Amino acid sequence: MIITPAEEADLPRLLKFRSDASVWLRRRGTDQWAKPFPATHILASIRRREVFMVRESPHSDAVATLTLDRDADQRLWTPKEIAEPAMYVHKLAVDRSRAGAGLGGVLLDWAGQQATGRGARWLRLDAWTTNLRLQAYYRDQGFTHVRTSSDPEVVSGWAAQRPAEYQRHPEEPHPEWTEGDAPRSVRYG
């Protein structure tokens, strides 16, 4: 498998990840991701090289995606926390055909490696406020709950972090950048 930065041509697949996940989540009793995410925001993240695709081979369909950036939600994190060196995981999604195989956990470890390599102390994320299963999953991946927003406008208000260097799956092969700070692709597994 390889991890590559997403390209603009990947936008339809990224939107499909979200819509497929929304259907699956609705069957599990949550409204997470029921509202479409603006494609313009995803495109902006792609252009900043913050969105990553996981594929079997360079030209195969993606099996997972995540966004990794320094974009702290000021409604969730305090000014002091925002000042700390941290990177944030957003929009992690694994194709249902790969669910349960541990790929999400490996990607979180990969994100931690990337964050550490960029000088971050923390790997942070937020989760849907009412999705208790997802929150438990992230706790199992080594994240510590920091707070939950009481603002009803913040639907993804469960904030958590773990040290960026923490590896929950050290025995699993992880991708590594092989060329400079912005490689075209990374092989793993």
Coordinates of C-alpha atoms in Angstrom, one line a residue:
M1 CA 0.0 0.0 0.0
I2 CA 1.0 3.6 -0.5
I3 CA 0.0 6.9 1.0
T4 CA 0.0 9.9 -1.4
P5 CA -1.0 13.5 -1.1
A6 CA -4.5 13.9 -2.6
E7 CA -4.9 15.7 -5.9
E8 CA -7.9 17.7 -7.1
A9 CA -9.0 14.7 -9.2
D10 CA -9.5 12.8 -5.9
L11 CA -12.3 15.2 -4.8
P12 CA -15.1 12.8 -6.0
R13 CA -13.6 9.9 -4.0
L14 CA -13.2 12.1 -0.9
L15 CA -16.8 13.1 -1.1
K16 CA -17.8 9.4 -1.6
F17 CA -15.8 8.5 1.6
R18 CA -17.9 10.9 3.5
S19 CA -21.2 9.9 2.0
D20 CA -20.5 6.2 2.4
A21 CA -19.5 6.8 6.0
S22 CA -22.7 8.9 6.6
V23 CA -24.9 6.0 5.4
W24 CA -23.1 3.5 7.6
L25 CA -23.2 5.9 10.6
R26 CA -26.9 6.5 10.2
R27 CA -27.5 2.7 10.3
R28 CA -25.6 2.8 13.7
G29 CA -27.9 5.5 15.0
T30 CA -25.8 8.6 14.7
D31 CA -26.2 11.7 12.5
Q32 CA -22.5 12.2 12.1
W33 CA -21.5 13.5 8.7
A34 CA -25.2 13.6 7.6
K35 CA -24.7 17.2 6.4
P36 CA -22.5 17.4 3.2
F37 CA -19.1 19.0 3.8
P38 CA -18.4 21.9 1.5
A39 CA -16.2 20.6 -1.4
T40 CA -14.5 24.0 -1.6
H41 CA -13.0 23.4 1.9
I42 CA -11.7 20.0 0.9
L43 CA -10.2 21.5 -2.3
A44 CA -8.4 24.1 -0.3
S45 CA -7.0 21.4 2.0
I46 CA -5.9 19.4 -1.1
R47 CA -4.1 22.5 -2.5
R48 CA -2.3 22.9 0.8
R49 CA -1.2 19.3 0.6
E50 CA -2.9 18.4 3.9
V51 CA -5.2 15.5 2.5
F52 CA -3.8 12.0 2.1
M53 CA -5.0 9.0 0.2
V54 CA -4.2 5.4 1.0
R55 CA -4.1 3.1 -2.0
E56 CA -3.1 -0.5 -2.9
S57 CA -1.1 0.8 -5.9
P58 CA -0.5 4.2 -7.4
H59 CA -3.5 3.9 -9.8
S60 CA -6.0 2.0 -7.6
D61 CA -9.0 3.3 -5.8
A62 CA -8.3 4.8 -2.4
V63 CA -9.1 2.6 0.6
A64 CA -8.7 5.3 3.3
T65 CA -8.1 9.0 3.7
L66 CA -7.2 11.6 6.4
T67 CA -6.3 15.2 6.7
L68 CA -3.4 16.3 8.8
D69 CA -2.9 20.0 9.5
R70 CA -2.2 22.7 12.1
D71 CA -5.8 23.9 12.0
A72 CA -7.0 24.1 15.6
D73 CA -10.7 24.8 16.2
Q74 CA -10.7 27.8 18.5
R75 CA -14.0 26.7 19.9
L76 CA -12.4 23.5 21.3
W77 CA -8.9 24.4 22.2
T78 CA -7.7 27.2 24.6
P79 CA -5.3 29.9 23.4
K80 CA -2.6 28.2 25.5
E81 CA -3.2 24.8 23.9
I82 CA -3.3 26.4 20.4
A83 CA 0.1 27.9 21.1
E84 CA 1.6 24.5 21.8
P85 CA 3.2 22.6 18.9
A86 CA 0.4 20.3 17.7
M87 CA -1.0 18.8 14.5
Y88 CA -4.7 17.9 14.0
V89 CA -6.2 14.8 12.3
H90 CA -9.5 15.5 10.5
K91 CA -11.8 13.5 8.2
L92 CA -10.2 10.1 8.9
A93 CA -12.2 7.6 6.8
V94 CA -11.6 3.9 5.9
D95 CA -13.6 2.2 3.2
R96 CA -16.1 -0.3 4.6
S97 CA -14.3 -3.1 2.7
R98 CA -11.2 -2.4 5.0
A99 CA -13.1 -1.8 8.2
G100 CA -11.9 -3.7 11.3
A101 CA -8.5 -4.5 9.8
G102 CA -6.6 -1.9 11.9
L103 CA -5.9 0.5 9.1
G104 CA -7.3 3.5 11.0
G105 CA -5.0 2.9 13.9
V106 CA -2.0 2.5 11.7
L107 CA -2.9 5.8 10.0
L108 CA -3.2 7.6 13.3
D109 CA 0.3 6.3 14.1
W110 CA 1.5 7.5 10.7
A111 CA 0.0 10.9 11.4
G112 CA 1.9 11.0 14.8
Q113 CA 5.1 10.2 13.0
Q114 CA 4.5 13.1 10.6
A115 CA 3.6 15.4 13.4
T116 CA 6.7 14.5 15.3
G117 CA 8.8 15.0 12.2
R118 CA 7.3 18.5 11.9
G119 CA 8.1 19.4 15.5
A120 CA 4.7 18.8 17.1
R121 CA 4.4 17.7 20.6
W122 CA 0.7 16.7 20.3
L123 CA -1.5 14.8 17.9
R124 CA -5.0 16.1 18.3
L125 CA -8.5 15.5 17.0
D126 CA -12.1 16.1 17.6
A127 CA -15.0 13.6 17.3
W128 CA -18.7 13.9 16.9
T129 CA -20.1 14.9 20.3
T130 CA -22.7 12.2 20.4
N131 CA -20.7 9.3 18.9
L132 CA -19.7 7.4 22.0
R133 CA -18.3 4.5 20.0
L134 CA -16.0 6.7 18.0
Q135 CA -14.8 8.4 21.2
A136 CA -14.1 5.0 22.8
Y137 CA -12.2 4.0 19.6
Y138 CA -10.0 7.1 19.9
R139 CA -9.4 6.4 23.6
D140 CA -8.3 2.9 22.7
Q141 CA -5.9 4.4 20.2
G142 CA -4.2 6.3 23.1
F143 CA -6.0 9.6 23.0
T144 CA -6.9 11.3 26.2
H145 CA -10.2 13.3 26.3
V146 CA -9.5 16.9 27.0
R147 CA -13.0 18.4 27.0
T148 CA -16.4 18.3 25.3
S149 CA -17.8 21.6 24.0
S150 CA -21.2 22.6 25.4
D151 CA -21.9 24.8 22.4
P152 CA -24.7 23.2 20.4
E153 CA -23.3 24.7 17.2
V154 CA -20.1 22.5 17.7
V155 CA -21.3 19.1 16.6
S156 CA -17.8 17.6 16.6
G157 CA -17.0 18.9 20.1
W158 CA -15.2 16.0 21.8
A159 CA -11.6 17.1 21.8
A160 CA -8.7 14.7 22.5
Q161 CA -5.0 14.4 22.2
R162 CA -2.0 12.1 22.6
P163 CA 1.7 12.7 22.5
A164 CA 2.7 12.9 18.8
E165 CA 5.5 10.3 19.2
Y166 CA 3.1 7.7 20.7
Q167 CA 2.7 4.6 18.6
R168 CA -0.3 2.4 19.4
H169 CA 0.7 -0.2 16.8
P170 CA 4.5 -0.3 16.8
E171 CA 4.6 -3.8 15.5
E172 CA 2.7 -2.8 12.3
P173 CA 4.6 -1.4 9.3
H174 CA 4.2 2.3 9.0
P175 CA 4.7 4.5 6.0
E176 CA 7.8 6.7 6.0
W177 CA 8.6 9.7 3.9
T178 CA 11.4 8.8 1.6
E179 CA 12.1 12.1 -0.2
G180 CA 12.3 15.4 1.7
D181 CA 9.3 17.1 3.4
A182 CA 6.7 16.7 0.6
P183 CA 7.1 13.3 -1.1
R184 CA 4.8 12.1 -3.9
S185 CA 4.1 8.8 -2.3
V186 CA 5.1 6.5 0.5
R187 CA 5.1 2.7 0.6
Y188 CA 4.2 0.6 3.6
G189 CA 3.0 -2.9 4.5

